[in-house]
PDB file of C-alpha atoms in Angstrom:
ATOM      1  CA  MET A1082     -43.807 275.847 207.998  1.00 93.00           C
ATOM      2  CA  PHE A1083     -44.720 274.511 204.472  1.00 93.00           C
ATOM      3  CA  TYR A1084     -42.585 273.165 201.707  1.00 92.00           C
ATOM      4  CA  GLU A1085     -43.188 271.493 198.305  1.00 93.00           C
ATOM      5  CA  THR A1086     -41.330 268.274 198.328  1.00 91.00           C
ATOM      6  CA  LYS A1087     -39.820 269.079 195.046  1.00 87.00           C
ATOM      7  CA  ASP A1088     -38.001 271.902 196.607  1.00 90.00           C
ATOM      8  CA  HIS A1089     -35.552 272.031 199.403  1.00 91.00           C
ATOM      9  CA  HIS A1090     -37.091 272.173 202.950  1.00 93.00           C
ATOM     10  CA  GLY A1091     -34.502 274.624 204.410  1.00 91.00           C
ATOM     11  CA  LEU A1092     -34.041 272.537 207.654  1.00 94.00           C
ATOM     12  CA  PRO A1093     -30.720 270.733 208.664  1.00 92.00           C
ATOM     13  CA  HIS A1094     -32.190 267.207 207.639  1.00 91.00           C
ATOM     14  CA  SER A1095     -35.144 266.142 205.730  1.00 90.00           C
ATOM     15  CA  PRO A1096     -38.247 265.940 208.238  1.00 93.00           C
ATOM     16  CA  PHE A1097     -40.008 263.464 206.093  1.00 90.00           C
ATOM     17  CA  LYS A1098     -39.182 260.058 207.972  1.00 91.00           C
ATOM     18  CA  SER A1099     -39.417 261.976 211.341  1.00 92.00           C
ATOM     19  CA  LEU A1100     -43.329 262.235 210.541  1.00 94.00           C
ATOM     20  CA  ILE A1101     -43.841 258.606 209.596  1.00 93.00           C
ATOM     21  CA  VAL A1102     -43.092 257.253 213.162  1.00 93.00           C
ATOM     22  CA  PRO A1103     -42.557 254.841 214.727  1.00 95.00           C
ATOM     23  CA  ARG A1104     -41.660 252.477 211.904  1.00 96.00           C
ATOM     24  CA  PRO A1105     -41.161 248.711 212.510  1.00 96.00           C
ATOM     25  CA  ILE A1106     -37.946 247.349 211.567  1.00 97.00           C
ATOM     26  CA  GLY A1107     -37.876 244.223 209.196  1.00 96.00           C
ATOM     27  CA  TRP A1108     -34.833 242.489 210.070  1.00 98.00           C
ATOM     28  CA  ILE A1109     -34.451 240.356 206.951  1.00 98.00           C
ATOM     29  CA  SER A1110     -32.308 237.371 206.703  1.00 98.00           C
ATOM     30  CA  SER A1111     -31.630 235.555 203.285  1.00 98.00           C
ATOM     31  CA  LEU A1112     -29.039 233.248 201.534  1.00 97.00           C
ATOM     32  CA  SER A1113     -27.310 234.124 198.272  1.00 95.00           C
ATOM     33  CA  ALA A1114     -27.588 231.716 195.421  1.00 94.00           C
ATOM     34  CA  ASP A1115     -24.171 230.514 196.473  1.00 93.00           C
ATOM     35  CA  GLY A1116     -25.337 229.878 200.144  1.00 94.00           C
ATOM     36  CA  VAL A1117     -23.930 233.260 201.766  1.00 95.00           C
ATOM     37  CA  ARG A1118     -26.035 234.063 204.783  1.00 97.00           C
ATOM     38  CA  ASN A1119     -27.171 237.733 204.730  1.00 97.00           C
ATOM     39  CA  LEU A1120     -28.912 239.735 207.407  1.00 98.00           C
ATOM     40  CA  ALA A1121     -29.974 243.496 207.200  1.00 97.00           C
ATOM     41  CA  PRO A1122     -32.518 245.816 208.815  1.00 97.00           C
ATOM     42  CA  PHE A1123     -34.938 247.883 206.814  1.00 97.00           C
ATOM     43  CA  SER A1124     -37.283 250.481 208.334  1.00 95.00           C
ATOM     44  CA  PHE A1125     -39.483 250.998 205.325  1.00 96.00           C
ATOM     45  CA  PHE A1126     -41.171 247.723 206.480  1.00 97.00           C
ATOM     46  CA  ASN A1127     -44.758 246.498 207.369  1.00 97.00           C
ATOM     47  CA  GLY A1128     -47.298 243.935 206.982  1.00 97.00           C
ATOM     48  CA  LEU A1129     -49.751 244.319 203.923  1.00 97.00           C
ATOM     49  CA  THR A1130     -52.632 241.725 204.417  1.00 96.00           C
ATOM     50  CA  ASP A1131     -53.502 239.101 206.964  1.00 95.00           C
ATOM     51  CA  SER A1132     -55.293 236.576 204.685  1.00 96.00           C
ATOM     52  CA  PRO A1133     -52.961 235.544 203.385  1.00 97.00           C
ATOM     53  CA  PRO A1134     -50.495 237.117 205.556  1.00 98.00           C
ATOM     54  CA  MET A1135     -47.977 239.282 203.481  1.00 98.00           C
ATOM     55  CA  VAL A1136     -45.095 241.601 204.517  1.00 98.00           C
ATOM     56  CA  MET A1137     -42.994 244.266 202.337  1.00 98.00           C
ATOM     57  CA  PHE A1138     -40.012 246.059 202.627  1.00 98.00           C
ATOM     58  CA  ALA A1139     -38.442 248.740 200.410  1.00 96.00           C
ATOM     59  CA  CYS A1140     -35.032 249.936 199.888  1.00 93.00           C
ATOM     60  CA  ASN A1141     -33.097 252.343 197.727  1.00 87.00           C
ATOM     61  CA  GLU A1142     -29.749 251.618 196.369  1.00 82.00           C
ATOM     62  CA  PRO A1143     -27.342 252.430 193.334  1.00 78.00           C
ATOM     63  CA  SER A1144     -29.174 252.422 190.184  1.00 72.00           C
ATOM     64  CA  GLY A1145     -26.812 249.864 188.451  1.00 68.00           C
ATOM     65  CA  ASP A1146     -27.654 246.130 189.029  1.00 65.00           C
ATOM     66  CA  ALA A1147     -24.133 245.377 189.850  1.00 64.00           C
ATOM     67  CA  ASP A1148     -24.682 247.560 192.873  1.00 72.00           C
ATOM     68  CA  ARG A1149     -27.850 246.077 194.147  1.00 84.00           C
ATOM     69  CA  LYS A1150     -28.259 245.427 197.618  1.00 89.00           C
ATOM     70  CA  ASP A1151     -27.812 241.813 198.799  1.00 92.00           C
ATOM     71  CA  SER A1152     -31.171 241.224 200.414  1.00 95.00           C
ATOM     72  CA  PRO A1153     -33.518 242.040 197.354  1.00 94.00           C
ATOM     73  CA  SER A1154     -31.005 240.209 195.089  1.00 94.00           C
ATOM     74  CA  ASN A1155     -30.800 237.092 197.325  1.00 96.00           C
ATOM     75  CA  ILE A1156     -34.562 236.984 197.675  1.00 97.00           C
ATOM     76  CA  GLU A1157     -35.172 237.225 193.895  1.00 96.00           C
ATOM     77  CA  ALA A1158     -32.583 234.352 193.335  1.00 96.00           C
ATOM     78  CA  THR A1159     -33.786 232.085 196.030  1.00 97.00           C
ATOM     79  CA  GLY A1160     -37.522 232.847 196.296  1.00 98.00           C
ATOM     80  CA  GLU A1161     -37.308 233.167 200.147  1.00 98.00           C
ATOM     81  CA  PHE A1162     -36.468 235.066 203.241  1.00 98.00           C
ATOM     82  CA  VAL A1163     -37.192 235.602 206.904  1.00 98.00           C
ATOM     83  CA  VAL A1164     -38.355 238.377 208.998  1.00 98.00           C
ATOM     84  CA  ASN A1165     -36.767 238.318 212.331  1.00 98.00           C
ATOM     85  CA  MET A1166     -37.948 240.475 215.370  1.00 97.00           C
ATOM     86  CA  ALA A1167     -35.318 243.235 216.360  1.00 97.00           C
ATOM     87  CA  THR A1168     -35.763 243.928 220.000  1.00 97.00           C
ATOM     88  CA  GLU A1169     -34.192 246.337 222.483  1.00 97.00           C
ATOM     89  CA  ALA A1170     -31.938 243.497 223.753  1.00 97.00           C
ATOM     90  CA  LEU A1171     -30.603 242.977 220.131  1.00 98.00           C
ATOM     91  CA  THR A1172     -30.084 246.811 219.356  1.00 97.00           C
ATOM     92  CA  ASN A1173     -26.287 246.622 218.946  1.00 98.00           C
ATOM     93  CA  GLN A1174     -26.363 243.499 216.768  1.00 98.00           C
ATOM     94  CA  MET A1175     -29.114 244.992 214.642  1.00 98.00           C
ATOM     95  CA  ASN A1176     -26.979 247.981 214.264  1.00 97.00           C
ATOM     96  CA  ALA A1177     -23.762 245.953 213.469  1.00 97.00           C
ATOM     97  CA  SER A1178     -25.789 244.183 210.628  1.00 97.00           C
ATOM     98  CA  SER A1179     -26.711 247.299 208.924  1.00 95.00           C
ATOM     99  CA  ALA A1180     -22.979 247.926 207.856  1.00 93.00           C
ATOM    100  CA  THR A1181     -22.200 248.100 204.229  1.00 90.00           C
ATOM    101  CA  VAL A1182     -19.990 245.142 203.713  1.00 92.00           C
ATOM    102  CA  PRO A1183     -18.856 243.091 200.514  1.00 89.00           C
ATOM    103  CA  ASN A1184     -21.448 240.564 199.506  1.00 86.00           C
ATOM    104  CA  ASP A1185     -19.459 237.796 200.701  1.00 89.00           C
ATOM    105  CA  VAL A1186     -19.526 238.715 204.162  1.00 93.00           C
ATOM    106  CA  ASP A1187     -21.799 236.873 206.490  1.00 94.00           C
ATOM    107  CA  GLU A1188     -23.584 239.419 208.683  1.00 96.00           C
ATOM    108  CA  PHE A1189     -24.554 236.765 211.318  1.00 97.00           C
ATOM    109  CA  GLU A1190     -20.968 236.334 211.951  1.00 97.00           C
ATOM    110  CA  LEU A1191     -20.220 240.073 211.774  1.00 96.00           C
ATOM    111  CA  ALA A1192     -22.932 240.880 214.444  1.00 97.00           C
ATOM    112  CA  GLY A1193     -22.086 237.843 216.814  1.00 98.00           C
ATOM    113  CA  LEU A1194     -25.423 236.264 216.139  1.00 98.00           C
ATOM    114  CA  THR A1195     -26.359 232.509 215.855  1.00 98.00           C
ATOM    115  CA  ALA A1196     -27.984 231.252 212.640  1.00 98.00           C
ATOM    116  CA  GLU A1197     -30.812 228.830 213.333  1.00 97.00           C
ATOM    117  CA  PRO A1198     -32.439 226.665 210.595  1.00 98.00           C
ATOM    118  CA  SER A1199     -35.855 227.486 209.496  1.00 98.00           C
ATOM    119  CA  GLN A1200     -38.650 224.993 209.254  1.00 98.00           C
ATOM    120  CA  LEU A1201     -40.097 225.806 205.660  1.00 98.00           C
ATOM    121  CA  VAL A1202     -37.410 227.894 203.931  1.00 98.00           C
ATOM    122  CA  LYS A1203     -33.713 227.455 203.521  1.00 98.00           C
ATOM    123  CA  ALA A1204     -32.759 230.917 204.734  1.00 98.00           C
ATOM    124  CA  PRO A1205     -31.686 231.083 208.499  1.00 98.00           C
ATOM    125  CA  ARG A1206     -33.292 232.817 211.318  1.00 98.00           C
ATOM    126  CA  VAL A1207     -31.632 234.796 214.170  1.00 98.00           C
ATOM    127  CA  ALA A1208     -31.865 232.336 217.003  1.00 98.00           C
ATOM    128  CA  GLU A1209     -31.577 235.386 219.515  1.00 98.00           C
ATOM    129  CA  SER A1210     -34.851 236.830 218.296  1.00 98.00           C
ATOM    130  CA  PRO A1211     -37.984 236.064 220.076  1.00 97.00           C
ATOM    131  CA  ALA A1212     -40.001 235.736 216.888  1.00 98.00           C
ATOM    132  CA  HIS A1213     -39.509 235.162 213.040  1.00 98.00           C
ATOM    133  CA  MET A1214     -41.645 235.025 209.910  1.00 98.00           C
ATOM    134  CA  GLU A1215     -40.604 232.579 207.243  1.00 98.00           C
ATOM    135  CA  CYS A1216     -41.663 234.031 203.939  1.00 98.00           C
ATOM    136  CA  THR A1217     -41.858 233.094 200.138  1.00 98.00           C
ATOM    137  CA  PHE A1218     -41.128 235.784 197.626  1.00 98.00           C
ATOM    138  CA  LEU A1219     -44.056 237.126 195.724  1.00 98.00           C
ATOM    139  CA  LYS A1220     -43.086 240.044 193.589  1.00 97.00           C
ATOM    140  CA  ARG A1221     -40.620 243.033 193.237  1.00 96.00           C
ATOM    141  CA  VAL A1222     -42.303 246.500 192.584  1.00 96.00           C
ATOM    142  CA  ASP A1223     -39.855 249.036 190.802  1.00 93.00           C
ATOM    143  CA  LEU A1224     -40.538 252.344 192.313  1.00 94.00           C
ATOM    144  CA  PRO A1225     -40.111 256.006 191.017  1.00 93.00           C
ATOM    145  CA  SER A1226     -36.859 257.541 191.897  1.00 91.00           C
ATOM    146  CA  SER A1227     -36.070 261.412 191.666  1.00 88.00           C
ATOM    147  CA  ASN A1228     -32.288 260.468 191.761  1.00 87.00           C
ATOM    148  CA  PRO A1229     -31.135 259.163 188.609  1.00 87.00           C
ATOM    149  CA  ALA A1230     -28.177 257.642 190.602  1.00 87.00           C
ATOM    150  CA  GLN A1231     -30.547 255.601 192.793  1.00 89.00           C
ATOM    151  CA  ARG A1232     -33.264 253.023 192.374  1.00 90.00           C
ATOM    152  CA  ASN A1233     -36.096 252.303 194.697  1.00 93.00           C
ATOM    153  CA  GLU A1234     -37.757 248.936 194.900  1.00 95.00           C
ATOM    154  CA  MET A1235     -40.246 247.051 197.015  1.00 97.00           C
ATOM    155  CA  ILE A1236     -40.048 243.324 197.924  1.00 98.00           C
ATOM    156  CA  ILE A1237     -43.312 241.568 198.764  1.00 98.00           C
ATOM    157  CA  GLY A1238     -43.409 238.236 200.433  1.00 98.00           C
ATOM    158  CA  GLN A1239     -46.096 235.950 201.743  1.00 98.00           C
ATOM    159  CA  VAL A1240     -45.632 234.661 205.205  1.00 98.00           C
ATOM    160  CA  ILE A1241     -45.910 230.865 205.314  1.00 98.00           C
ATOM    161  CA  GLY A1242     -44.710 229.992 208.870  1.00 98.00           C
ATOM    162  CA  ILE A1243     -44.424 231.912 212.122  1.00 98.00           C
ATOM    163  CA  HIS A1244     -42.093 231.190 215.183  1.00 98.00           C
ATOM    164  CA  ILE A1245     -42.999 232.795 218.493  1.00 97.00           C
ATOM    165  CA  ARG A1246     -41.270 232.078 221.866  1.00 97.00           C
ATOM    166  CA  ASP A1247     -43.542 230.550 224.344  1.00 96.00           C
ATOM    167  CA  GLU A1248     -42.283 233.342 227.008  1.00 95.00           C
ATOM    168  CA  VAL A1249     -43.587 236.326 225.087  1.00 95.00           C
ATOM    169  CA  LEU A1250     -47.172 234.656 225.029  1.00 97.00           C
ATOM    170  CA  VAL A1251     -49.497 235.670 227.742  1.00 95.00           C
ATOM    171  CA  ASP A1252     -52.853 233.874 227.852  1.00 95.00           C
ATOM    172  CA  GLY A1253     -52.294 233.196 224.200  1.00 95.00           C
ATOM    173  CA  LEU A1254     -51.729 236.790 223.208  1.00 95.00           C
ATOM    174  CA  VAL A1255     -48.344 238.230 222.100  1.00 95.00           C
ATOM    175  CA  ASP A1256     -47.208 240.705 225.030  1.00 95.00           C
ATOM    176  CA  VAL A1257     -44.701 243.043 223.301  1.00 94.00           C
ATOM    177  CA  THR A1258     -43.584 244.440 226.574  1.00 94.00           C
ATOM    178  CA  LYS A1259     -42.004 241.114 227.046  1.00 93.00           C
ATOM    179  CA  PHE A1260     -39.544 241.488 224.146  1.00 92.00           C
ATOM    180  CA  ARG A1261     -39.567 245.523 223.707  1.00 95.00           C
ATOM    181  CA  PRO A1262     -39.544 245.477 219.796  1.00 96.00           C
ATOM    182  CA  LEU A1263     -37.218 248.329 218.513  1.00 97.00           C
ATOM    183  CA  ALA A1264     -38.608 250.879 215.974  1.00 97.00           C
ATOM    184  CA  ARG A1265     -37.184 253.593 213.774  1.00 96.00           C
ATOM    185  CA  LEU A1266     -37.784 257.202 214.137  1.00 96.00           C
ATOM    186  CA  GLY A1267     -36.404 259.906 211.996  1.00 92.00           C
ATOM    187  CA  TYR A1268     -32.605 260.849 211.518  1.00 93.00           C
ATOM    188  CA  MET A1269     -30.667 258.497 213.578  1.00 93.00           C
ATOM    189  CA  GLN A1270     -33.201 258.081 216.307  1.00 96.00           C
ATOM    190  CA  TYR A1271     -34.851 254.686 217.616  1.00 97.00           C
ATOM    191  CA  THR A1272     -37.443 253.948 220.137  1.00 96.00           C
ATOM    192  CA  VAL A1273     -38.557 250.975 221.955  1.00 96.00           C
ATOM    193  CA  VAL A1274     -42.214 249.677 222.322  1.00 93.00           C
ATOM    194  CA  GLU A1275     -42.978 249.588 226.209  1.00 89.00           C
ATOM    195  CA  LYS A1276     -46.247 251.141 226.696  1.00 90.00           C
ATOM    196  CA  VAL A1277     -49.593 249.428 225.361  1.00 91.00           C
ATOM    197  CA  PHE A1278     -53.271 250.470 225.829  1.00 93.00           C
ATOM    198  CA  THR A1279     -56.427 248.859 224.464  1.00 92.00           C
ATOM    199  CA  LEU A1280     -58.979 250.751 222.546  1.00 93.00           C
ATOM    200  CA  ASP A1281     -62.274 249.029 221.183  1.00 94.00           C
ATOM    201  CA  ARG A1282     -63.706 250.357 217.897  1.00 92.00           C
ATOM    202  CA  PRO A1283     -67.036 251.824 217.879  1.00 95.00           C
ATOM    203  CA  GLY A1284     -69.676 249.293 217.060  1.00 87.00           C
TER     204      GLY A1284
END
């Protein structure tokens, strides 16, 4: 089949996100200006560069500033956030933290997770997660939207500190099969990284 994205695809659901797979989940923790903890997963997430290390996540939300999601709002207000690794063992907690709730609700408590202090930023970490990236806010990029009622934006942060549990390091390398990170597919589907192979680049 072929369809122009300006037209309807004719399928039960859009196939777009099912073709960009698997997508890592950015499990973003932040603090509001008033000190309320927030935790939310974003599947439009990835690393950007490694020198310096930078990450991004993107979200869509209602177009009015009053309806802006807590994560980007908190990050712009405080200038910092943490990316927590979402794993197979934390599937239910990750899903619970995705609920749409009032901005005074603490998703750590909602999901039954432990908030652990960070080293360089005030935003807390998910203690149950095996890896965390402490980040400072670099910039917001407002993206085009084809829906007048929806805004799209990207948040970019610089990673200034990384925590990794010793048990997921093997001979000095991160072994993803030890903690089985979650990844997002299309629709309401997820997958787990459990198979790894090595492929050297041509000389």
